Amino acid sequence: GSDGDGGGGDHYSRVREAALGALGQMAGALGARGDFIAVAQLGCGIVACCAELAAERHAARDETGAASALAALAAAVAVDSDVVFGPDLACLLPAVMVSLRVGMDDTLDPEGPARGPAFAVLGALAASHAELL
């Protein structure tokens, strides 16, 4: 169905998980290389994609999907350069907001898959970008 739970939903979930894993790895590699130009060109797109997907999956009550998106988002925001949020920091607020929304959602199981990665994003933001918060 269109809710992603039936039919091809499992295939879509596997593809999404793989894509998010790749985005997280790419963000980590960008940060490790310290390539300012590459981070500036790709970072905000990765942050925005992960934040948007985390919000979408949270709204759909898909904790596993939200957790995967948030884990990739945590890797992206851990890049130690503020340019990862774009020239006007446009990608910072969506990353903070979705992480707070999921982390503080008391309808989610505290031991479930989503809340830990949400707090990992906030921790990475505090560690790498405290001056922006």
Short mmCIF file of N, CA, C and O in Angstrom, two decimals:
data_model
loop_
_atom_site.label_atom_id
_atom_site.label_comp_id
_atom_site.label_asym_id
_atom_site.label_seq_id
_atom_site.Cartn_x
_atom_site.Cartn_y
_atom_site.Cartn_z
N GLY A 1 0.82 -1.19 0.00
CA GLY A 1 0.00 0.00 0.00
C GLY A 1 0.85 1.24 0.00
O GLY A 1 2.07 1.20 0.06
N SER A 2 0.22 2.40 -0.02
CA SER A 2 0.94 3.66 -0.07
C SER A 2 1.56 4.03 1.28
O SER A 2 2.36 4.94 1.36
N ASP A 3 1.19 3.32 2.34
CA ASP A 3 1.76 3.62 3.65
C ASP A 3 3.13 2.99 3.86
O ASP A 3 3.77 3.23 4.88
N GLY A 4 3.60 2.23 2.92
CA GLY A 4 4.93 1.63 3.01
C GLY A 4 4.96 0.39 3.87
O GLY A 4 6.01 -0.17 4.09
N ASP A 5 3.81 -0.06 4.37
CA ASP A 5 3.81 -1.23 5.25
C ASP A 5 3.51 -2.52 4.51
O ASP A 5 3.82 -3.60 4.99
N GLY A 6 2.87 -2.43 3.34
CA GLY A 6 2.48 -3.65 2.64
C GLY A 6 3.14 -3.74 1.28
O GLY A 6 3.81 -2.83 0.83
N GLY A 7 2.92 -4.83 0.63
CA GLY A 7 3.43 -4.99 -0.72
C GLY A 7 4.93 -4.86 -0.77
O GLY A 7 5.66 -5.64 -0.19
N GLY A 8 5.40 -3.83 -1.48
CA GLY A 8 6.83 -3.62 -1.66
C GLY A 8 7.47 -2.85 -0.52
O GLY A 8 8.60 -2.41 -0.64
N GLY A 9 6.75 -2.65 0.58
CA GLY A 9 7.26 -1.86 1.70
C GLY A 9 8.58 -2.37 2.25
O GLY A 9 9.46 -1.58 2.56
N ASP A 10 8.74 -3.68 2.37
CA ASP A 10 9.98 -4.23 2.91
C ASP A 10 11.16 -3.92 1.99
O ASP A 10 12.22 -3.56 2.45
N HIS A 11 10.93 -4.04 0.68
CA HIS A 11 11.99 -3.72 -0.28
C HIS A 11 12.34 -2.25 -0.18
O HIS A 11 13.52 -1.89 -0.13
N TYR A 12 11.34 -1.38 -0.13
CA TYR A 12 11.57 0.05 -0.03
C TYR A 12 12.35 0.36 1.24
O TYR A 12 13.28 1.16 1.23
N SER A 13 12.00 -0.27 2.34
CA SER A 13 12.69 -0.05 3.61
C SER A 13 14.16 -0.45 3.51
O SER A 13 15.03 0.27 4.00
N ARG A 14 14.43 -1.58 2.89
CA ARG A 14 15.82 -2.04 2.74
C ARG A 14 16.63 -1.07 1.89
O ARG A 14 17.78 -0.75 2.21
N VAL A 15 16.02 -0.58 0.81
CA VAL A 15 16.70 0.38 -0.06
C VAL A 15 16.96 1.67 0.71
O VAL A 15 18.06 2.24 0.64
N ARG A 16 15.95 2.13 1.44
CA ARG A 16 16.09 3.37 2.22
C ARG A 16 17.19 3.22 3.26
O ARG A 16 18.02 4.11 3.44
N GLU A 17 17.22 2.07 3.95
CA GLU A 17 18.24 1.84 4.97
C GLU A 17 19.64 1.87 4.35
O GLU A 17 20.56 2.47 4.90
N ALA A 18 19.79 1.25 3.19
CA ALA A 18 21.08 1.23 2.51
C ALA A 18 21.48 2.64 2.07
O ALA A 18 22.64 3.06 2.23
N ALA A 19 20.52 3.39 1.54
CA ALA A 19 20.81 4.76 1.10
C ALA A 19 21.20 5.64 2.28
O ALA A 19 22.15 6.44 2.20
N LEU A 20 20.50 5.50 3.38
CA LEU A 20 20.83 6.30 4.56
C LEU A 20 22.19 5.91 5.13
O LEU A 20 22.96 6.78 5.55
N GLY A 21 22.49 4.64 5.12
CA GLY A 21 23.81 4.20 5.57
C GLY A 21 24.90 4.81 4.70
O GLY A 21 25.93 5.27 5.20
N ALA A 22 24.66 4.85 3.39
CA ALA A 22 25.63 5.44 2.47
C ALA A 22 25.78 6.94 2.72
O ALA A 22 26.89 7.48 2.69
N LEU A 23 24.67 7.62 2.98
CA LEU A 23 24.74 9.06 3.28
C LEU A 23 25.55 9.31 4.55
O LEU A 23 26.38 10.22 4.61
N GLY A 24 25.31 8.50 5.57
CA GLY A 24 26.08 8.63 6.81
C GLY A 24 27.56 8.39 6.58
O GLY A 24 28.41 9.13 7.09
N GLN A 25 27.88 7.37 5.79
CA GLN A 25 29.29 7.09 5.48
C GLN A 25 29.91 8.22 4.67
O GLN A 25 31.06 8.60 4.91
N MET A 26 29.16 8.77 3.73
CA MET A 26 29.67 9.87 2.92
C MET A 26 29.94 11.09 3.80
O MET A 26 30.98 11.73 3.67
N ALA A 27 29.03 11.39 4.70
CA ALA A 27 29.22 12.52 5.60
C ALA A 27 30.46 12.31 6.46
O ALA A 27 31.27 13.23 6.64
N GLY A 28 30.61 11.10 7.00
CA GLY A 28 31.78 10.80 7.81
C GLY A 28 33.07 10.94 7.02
O GLY A 28 34.06 11.48 7.51
N ALA A 29 33.04 10.47 5.77
CA ALA A 29 34.23 10.57 4.92
C ALA A 29 34.57 12.02 4.60
O ALA A 29 35.73 12.41 4.60
N LEU A 30 33.54 12.82 4.34
CA LEU A 30 33.77 14.25 4.08
C LEU A 30 34.44 14.91 5.27
O LEU A 30 35.38 15.69 5.13
N GLY A 31 33.93 14.60 6.45
CA GLY A 31 34.50 15.18 7.66
C GLY A 31 35.92 14.72 7.89
O GLY A 31 36.79 15.51 8.26
N ALA A 32 36.18 13.43 7.65
CA ALA A 32 37.52 12.89 7.88
C ALA A 32 38.54 13.48 6.91
O ALA A 32 39.69 13.71 7.28
N ARG A 33 38.11 13.73 5.67
CA ARG A 33 39.02 14.30 4.67
C ARG A 33 39.31 15.76 4.95
O ARG A 33 40.33 16.28 4.52
N GLY A 34 38.39 16.44 5.63
CA GLY A 34 38.59 17.85 5.91
C GLY A 34 38.55 18.70 4.66
O GLY A 34 39.15 19.77 4.61
N ASP A 35 37.86 18.24 3.63
CA ASP A 35 37.78 18.95 2.36
C ASP A 35 36.68 20.01 2.44
O ASP A 35 35.50 19.72 2.27
N PHE A 36 37.08 21.25 2.72
CA PHE A 36 36.14 22.34 2.93
C PHE A 36 35.20 22.51 1.75
O PHE A 36 33.99 22.68 1.94
N ILE A 37 35.72 22.44 0.55
CA ILE A 37 34.90 22.65 -0.65
C ILE A 37 33.84 21.55 -0.77
O ILE A 37 32.67 21.83 -1.02
N ALA A 38 34.25 20.31 -0.59
CA ALA A 38 33.30 19.20 -0.69
C ALA A 38 32.24 19.29 0.40
O ALA A 38 31.05 19.06 0.14
N VAL A 39 32.65 19.63 1.61
CA VAL A 39 31.67 19.78 2.70
C VAL A 39 30.70 20.90 2.37
O VAL A 39 29.48 20.76 2.55
N ALA A 40 31.21 22.01 1.87
CA ALA A 40 30.36 23.14 1.52
C ALA A 40 29.37 22.78 0.41
O ALA A 40 28.22 23.21 0.43
N GLN A 41 29.82 21.98 -0.55
CA GLN A 41 28.96 21.64 -1.69
C GLN A 41 27.95 20.54 -1.37
O GLN A 41 26.85 20.55 -1.89
N LEU A 42 28.32 19.59 -0.53
CA LEU A 42 27.47 18.42 -0.30
C LEU A 42 26.83 18.37 1.08
O LEU A 42 25.80 17.73 1.26
N GLY A 43 27.44 18.99 2.06
CA GLY A 43 27.02 18.83 3.44
C GLY A 43 25.58 19.19 3.72
O GLY A 43 24.83 18.41 4.28
N CYS A 44 25.17 20.39 3.30
CA CYS A 44 23.81 20.83 3.58
C CYS A 44 22.78 19.92 2.91
O CYS A 44 21.74 19.64 3.49
N GLY A 45 23.08 19.45 1.71
CA GLY A 45 22.16 18.53 1.04
C GLY A 45 21.98 17.23 1.81
O GLY A 45 20.87 16.72 1.93
N ILE A 46 23.08 16.72 2.35
CA ILE A 46 23.00 15.50 3.15
C ILE A 46 22.21 15.75 4.43
O ILE A 46 21.32 14.99 4.79
N VAL A 47 22.53 16.84 5.12
CA VAL A 47 21.82 17.19 6.36
C VAL A 47 20.32 17.35 6.08
O VAL A 47 19.48 16.80 6.79
N ALA A 48 19.99 18.11 5.03
CA ALA A 48 18.58 18.36 4.70
C ALA A 48 17.84 17.07 4.35
O ALA A 48 16.72 16.85 4.81
N CYS A 49 18.47 16.20 3.57
CA CYS A 49 17.85 14.94 3.18
C CYS A 49 17.57 14.07 4.40
O CYS A 49 16.47 13.53 4.55
N CYS A 50 18.54 13.95 5.27
CA CYS A 50 18.39 13.12 6.47
C CYS A 50 17.34 13.70 7.42
O CYS A 50 16.52 12.96 7.96
N ALA A 51 17.35 15.01 7.60
CA ALA A 51 16.38 15.64 8.50
C ALA A 51 14.96 15.49 7.96
O ALA A 51 14.03 15.17 8.70
N GLU A 52 14.81 15.69 6.66
CA GLU A 52 13.49 15.56 6.04
C GLU A 52 12.97 14.14 6.14
O GLU A 52 11.80 13.91 6.47
N LEU A 53 13.83 13.16 5.87
CA LEU A 53 13.40 11.77 5.94
C LEU A 53 13.10 11.37 7.38
O LEU A 53 12.15 10.64 7.64
N ALA A 54 13.89 11.86 8.34
CA ALA A 54 13.62 11.56 9.74
C ALA A 54 12.25 12.10 10.15
O ALA A 54 11.47 11.41 10.81
N ALA A 55 11.93 13.31 9.72
CA ALA A 55 10.63 13.91 10.04
C ALA A 55 9.49 13.12 9.39
O ALA A 55 8.47 12.85 10.01
N GLU A 56 9.70 12.73 8.14
CA GLU A 56 8.69 11.96 7.41
C GLU A 56 8.44 10.61 8.07
O GLU A 56 7.30 10.20 8.28
N ARG A 57 9.50 9.91 8.42
CA ARG A 57 9.37 8.59 9.04
C ARG A 57 8.78 8.71 10.45
O ARG A 57 8.01 7.86 10.86
N HIS A 58 9.14 9.75 11.18
CA HIS A 58 8.56 9.96 12.51
C HIS A 58 7.06 10.21 12.40
O HIS A 58 6.27 9.64 13.15
N ALA A 59 6.67 11.05 11.44
CA ALA A 59 5.25 11.35 11.23
C ALA A 59 4.48 10.08 10.85
O ALA A 59 3.32 9.93 11.22
N ALA A 60 5.14 9.17 10.14
CA ALA A 60 4.51 7.91 9.73
C ALA A 60 4.58 6.85 10.84
O ALA A 60 4.14 5.72 10.64
N ARG A 61 5.14 7.21 11.98
CA ARG A 61 5.30 6.31 13.14
C ARG A 61 6.21 5.13 12.81
O ARG A 61 6.06 4.04 13.37
N ASP A 62 7.16 5.35 11.92
CA ASP A 62 8.14 4.33 11.54
C ASP A 62 9.42 4.61 12.33
O ASP A 62 10.28 5.36 11.89
N GLU A 63 9.50 4.03 13.52
CA GLU A 63 10.64 4.31 14.40
C GLU A 63 11.96 3.82 13.80
O GLU A 63 12.99 4.48 13.96
N THR A 64 11.93 2.68 13.13
CA THR A 64 13.16 2.15 12.55
C THR A 64 13.67 3.05 11.43
O THR A 64 14.86 3.36 11.36
N GLY A 65 12.76 3.51 10.58
CA GLY A 65 13.14 4.42 9.51
C GLY A 65 13.64 5.75 10.06
O GLY A 65 14.64 6.30 9.58
N ALA A 66 12.96 6.26 11.07
CA ALA A 66 13.40 7.52 11.70
C ALA A 66 14.77 7.33 12.32
O ALA A 66 15.64 8.21 12.21
N ALA A 67 14.99 6.20 12.97
CA ALA A 67 16.28 5.93 13.61
C ALA A 67 17.41 5.90 12.58
O ALA A 67 18.48 6.47 12.82
N SER A 68 17.18 5.28 11.43
CA SER A 68 18.20 5.23 10.39
C SER A 68 18.52 6.62 9.86
O SER A 68 19.68 6.97 9.66
N ALA A 69 17.48 7.41 9.63
CA ALA A 69 17.68 8.77 9.14
C ALA A 69 18.42 9.61 10.18
O ALA A 69 19.31 10.40 9.85
N LEU A 70 18.07 9.45 11.44
CA LEU A 70 18.73 10.21 12.51
C LEU A 70 20.18 9.77 12.70
O LEU A 70 21.04 10.61 12.98
N ALA A 71 20.46 8.49 12.52
CA ALA A 71 21.85 8.02 12.63
C ALA A 71 22.71 8.65 11.53
O ALA A 71 23.84 9.08 11.77
N ALA A 72 22.16 8.70 10.30
CA ALA A 72 22.89 9.35 9.21
C ALA A 72 23.02 10.85 9.47
O ALA A 72 24.07 11.45 9.21
N LEU A 73 21.97 11.45 10.03
CA LEU A 73 22.01 12.87 10.36
C LEU A 73 23.08 13.16 11.41
O LEU A 73 23.82 14.14 11.32
N ALA A 74 23.21 12.26 12.39
CA ALA A 74 24.23 12.44 13.43
C ALA A 74 25.63 12.43 12.81
O ALA A 74 26.48 13.24 13.18
N ALA A 75 25.86 11.54 11.84
CA ALA A 75 27.16 11.51 11.16
C ALA A 75 27.39 12.80 10.39
O ALA A 75 28.50 13.34 10.38
N ALA A 76 26.34 13.32 9.76
CA ALA A 76 26.49 14.54 8.96
C ALA A 76 26.77 15.76 9.84
O ALA A 76 27.64 16.57 9.52
N VAL A 77 26.04 15.89 10.94
CA VAL A 77 26.24 17.09 11.77
C VAL A 77 27.51 17.00 12.60
O VAL A 77 27.95 18.01 13.15
N ALA A 78 28.11 15.82 12.68
CA ALA A 78 29.37 15.68 13.41
C ALA A 78 30.55 16.23 12.62
O ALA A 78 31.63 16.40 13.17
N VAL A 79 30.35 16.53 11.34
CA VAL A 79 31.41 17.12 10.53
C VAL A 79 31.80 18.44 11.18
O VAL A 79 30.95 19.31 11.42
N ASP A 80 33.07 18.58 11.47
CA ASP A 80 33.56 19.72 12.26
C ASP A 80 33.79 20.96 11.39
O ASP A 80 34.90 21.48 11.32
N SER A 81 32.73 21.38 10.73
CA SER A 81 32.78 22.61 9.93
C SER A 81 31.35 23.13 9.82
O SER A 81 30.45 22.38 9.43
N ASP A 82 31.17 24.38 10.15
CA ASP A 82 29.82 24.94 10.11
C ASP A 82 29.26 25.05 8.70
O ASP A 82 28.05 25.19 8.53
N VAL A 83 30.11 24.96 7.67
CA VAL A 83 29.60 25.04 6.30
C VAL A 83 28.71 23.84 5.95
O VAL A 83 27.99 23.88 4.96
N VAL A 84 28.72 22.81 6.79
CA VAL A 84 27.86 21.65 6.55
C VAL A 84 26.38 22.06 6.60
O VAL A 84 25.53 21.37 6.05
N PHE A 85 26.08 23.20 7.20
CA PHE A 85 24.69 23.67 7.30
C PHE A 85 24.31 24.66 6.21
O PHE A 85 23.23 25.23 6.24
N GLY A 86 25.20 24.88 5.24
CA GLY A 86 24.93 25.80 4.15
C GLY A 86 25.42 27.20 4.48
O GLY A 86 25.73 27.52 5.63
N PRO A 87 25.47 28.04 3.47
CA PRO A 87 26.06 29.38 3.65
C PRO A 87 25.30 30.25 4.63
O PRO A 87 25.88 31.10 5.29
N ASP A 88 23.99 30.03 4.76
CA ASP A 88 23.19 30.84 5.69
C ASP A 88 22.70 30.00 6.88
O ASP A 88 21.76 30.39 7.57
N LEU A 89 23.33 28.85 7.10
CA LEU A 89 22.97 27.91 8.17
C LEU A 89 21.53 27.40 8.05
O LEU A 89 20.93 27.00 9.04
N ALA A 90 21.00 27.40 6.83
CA ALA A 90 19.60 27.02 6.62
C ALA A 90 19.29 25.59 7.05
O ALA A 90 18.15 25.28 7.40
N CYS A 91 20.27 24.71 7.04
CA CYS A 91 20.03 23.31 7.37
C CYS A 91 20.16 23.01 8.86
O CYS A 91 19.86 21.90 9.29
N LEU A 92 20.60 23.99 9.63
CA LEU A 92 20.78 23.76 11.07
C LEU A 92 19.45 23.58 11.79
O LEU A 92 19.26 22.59 12.50
N LEU A 93 18.52 24.50 11.62
CA LEU A 93 17.27 24.45 12.36
C LEU A 93 16.46 23.18 12.10
O LEU A 93 16.00 22.55 13.06
N PRO A 94 16.29 22.74 10.85
CA PRO A 94 15.56 21.49 10.64
C PRO A 94 16.21 20.29 11.33
O PRO A 94 15.52 19.42 11.86
N ALA A 95 17.54 20.25 11.36
CA ALA A 95 18.24 19.14 12.03
C ALA A 95 17.98 19.17 13.53
O ALA A 95 17.72 18.13 14.15
N VAL A 96 18.02 20.36 14.12
CA VAL A 96 17.76 20.49 15.56
C VAL A 96 16.31 20.14 15.87
O VAL A 96 16.03 19.37 16.80
N MET A 97 15.39 20.68 15.08
CA MET A 97 13.97 20.50 15.37
C MET A 97 13.52 19.05 15.28
O MET A 97 12.81 18.57 16.14
N VAL A 98 13.94 18.33 14.22
CA VAL A 98 13.50 16.95 14.10
C VAL A 98 14.11 16.11 15.22
O VAL A 98 13.46 15.21 15.76
N SER A 99 15.33 16.41 15.60
CA SER A 99 15.97 15.65 16.68
C SER A 99 15.26 15.89 18.01
O SER A 99 15.02 14.95 18.78
N LEU A 100 14.92 17.14 18.27
CA LEU A 100 14.17 17.44 19.50
C LEU A 100 12.78 16.80 19.46
O LEU A 100 12.33 16.24 20.46
N ARG A 101 12.12 16.88 18.30
CA ARG A 101 10.77 16.33 18.19
C ARG A 101 10.76 14.83 18.47
O ARG A 101 9.91 14.34 19.21
N VAL A 102 11.71 14.11 17.89
CA VAL A 102 11.76 12.66 18.10
C VAL A 102 12.26 12.34 19.51
O VAL A 102 11.69 11.51 20.21
N GLY A 103 13.30 13.03 19.94
CA GLY A 103 13.87 12.75 21.25
C GLY A 103 12.91 13.00 22.39
O GLY A 103 12.93 12.31 23.40
N MET A 104 12.04 13.99 22.23
CA MET A 104 11.11 14.36 23.31
C MET A 104 9.72 13.76 23.12
O MET A 104 8.83 14.05 23.91
N ASP A 105 9.54 12.93 22.12
CA ASP A 105 8.23 12.32 21.85
C ASP A 105 7.97 11.23 22.88
O ASP A 105 8.47 10.12 22.78
N ASP A 106 7.13 11.57 23.87
CA ASP A 106 6.89 10.60 24.95
C ASP A 106 5.92 9.50 24.54
O ASP A 106 5.63 8.61 25.34
N THR A 107 5.45 9.51 23.29
CA THR A 107 4.65 8.38 22.82
C THR A 107 5.54 7.28 22.27
O THR A 107 5.06 6.18 22.00
N LEU A 108 6.83 7.57 22.08
CA LEU A 108 7.78 6.56 21.61
C LEU A 108 8.34 5.79 22.80
O LEU A 108 8.51 6.35 23.89
N ASP A 109 8.63 4.55 22.58
CA ASP A 109 9.26 3.72 23.60
C ASP A 109 10.65 4.28 23.89
O ASP A 109 11.47 4.41 22.99
N PRO A 110 10.93 4.63 25.17
CA PRO A 110 12.25 5.17 25.50
C PRO A 110 13.39 4.21 25.13
O PRO A 110 14.51 4.65 24.88
N GLU A 111 13.10 2.93 25.10
CA GLU A 111 14.11 1.93 24.74
C GLU A 111 14.01 1.54 23.27
O GLU A 111 14.75 0.68 22.81
N GLY A 112 13.11 2.18 22.53
CA GLY A 112 12.93 1.88 21.12
C GLY A 112 14.08 2.42 20.28
O GLY A 112 15.00 3.06 20.80
N PRO A 113 14.02 2.20 18.98
CA PRO A 113 15.16 2.52 18.13
C PRO A 113 15.37 4.00 17.83
O PRO A 113 16.47 4.40 17.45
N ALA A 114 14.36 4.87 17.99
CA ALA A 114 14.45 6.22 17.45
C ALA A 114 15.01 7.27 18.41
O ALA A 114 15.70 8.19 17.99
N ARG A 115 14.70 7.16 19.68
CA ARG A 115 15.06 8.25 20.59
C ARG A 115 16.56 8.35 20.81
O ARG A 115 17.10 9.46 20.89
N GLY A 116 17.27 7.24 20.87
CA GLY A 116 18.73 7.27 21.04
C GLY A 116 19.43 8.02 19.92
O GLY A 116 20.23 8.93 20.19
N PRO A 117 19.14 7.69 18.65
CA PRO A 117 19.77 8.44 17.56
C PRO A 117 19.40 9.92 17.56
O PRO A 117 20.21 10.76 17.15
N ALA A 118 18.19 10.25 18.01
CA ALA A 118 17.81 11.67 18.09
C ALA A 118 18.74 12.41 19.05
O ALA A 118 19.22 13.51 18.76
N PHE A 119 19.00 11.79 20.19
CA PHE A 119 19.89 12.41 21.16
C PHE A 119 21.34 12.37 20.68
O PHE A 119 22.13 13.26 21.02
N ALA A 120 21.69 11.39 19.84
CA ALA A 120 23.03 11.36 19.25
C ALA A 120 23.24 12.56 18.33
O ALA A 120 24.33 13.14 18.29
N VAL A 121 22.20 12.95 17.59
CA VAL A 121 22.30 14.14 16.74
C VAL A 121 22.55 15.37 17.60
O VAL A 121 23.44 16.17 17.33
N LEU A 122 21.76 15.50 18.67
CA LEU A 122 21.91 16.67 19.55
C LEU A 122 23.29 16.68 20.21
O LEU A 122 23.91 17.74 20.33
N GLY A 123 23.78 15.51 20.59
CA GLY A 123 25.12 15.43 21.17
C GLY A 123 26.20 15.82 20.17
O GLY A 123 27.14 16.53 20.52
N ALA A 124 26.05 15.35 18.92
CA ALA A 124 27.02 15.71 17.88
C ALA A 124 26.98 17.20 17.60
O ALA A 124 28.03 17.84 17.41
N LEU A 125 25.80 17.78 17.60
CA LEU A 125 25.68 19.22 17.41
C LEU A 125 26.36 19.98 18.53
O LEU A 125 27.10 20.93 18.29
N ALA A 126 26.13 19.55 19.75
CA ALA A 126 26.75 20.22 20.90
C ALA A 126 28.27 20.09 20.87
O ALA A 126 28.98 21.03 21.21
N ALA A 127 28.76 18.92 20.44
CA ALA A 127 30.20 18.69 20.43
C ALA A 127 30.89 19.45 19.30
O ALA A 127 31.98 20.00 19.50
N SER A 128 30.27 19.50 18.13
CA SER A 128 30.95 20.08 16.96
C SER A 128 30.52 21.51 16.61
O SER A 128 31.23 22.19 15.89
N HIS A 129 29.36 21.93 17.13
CA HIS A 129 28.82 23.22 16.70
C HIS A 129 28.18 23.98 17.86
O HIS A 129 27.18 24.68 17.66
N ALA A 130 28.72 23.86 19.04
CA ALA A 130 28.11 24.48 20.23
C ALA A 130 27.89 25.97 20.07
O ALA A 130 26.89 26.52 20.54
N GLU A 131 28.81 26.63 19.36
CA GLU A 131 28.69 28.09 19.21
C GLU A 131 27.49 28.51 18.38
O GLU A 131 27.06 29.65 18.42
N LEU A 132 26.92 27.57 17.61
CA LEU A 132 25.75 27.87 16.78
C LEU A 132 24.43 27.66 17.51
O LEU A 132 23.40 28.13 17.07
N LEU A 133 24.48 26.92 18.62
CA LEU A 133 23.25 26.56 19.32
C LEU A 133 22.81 27.61 20.30
O LEU A 133 23.52 28.41 20.79
#
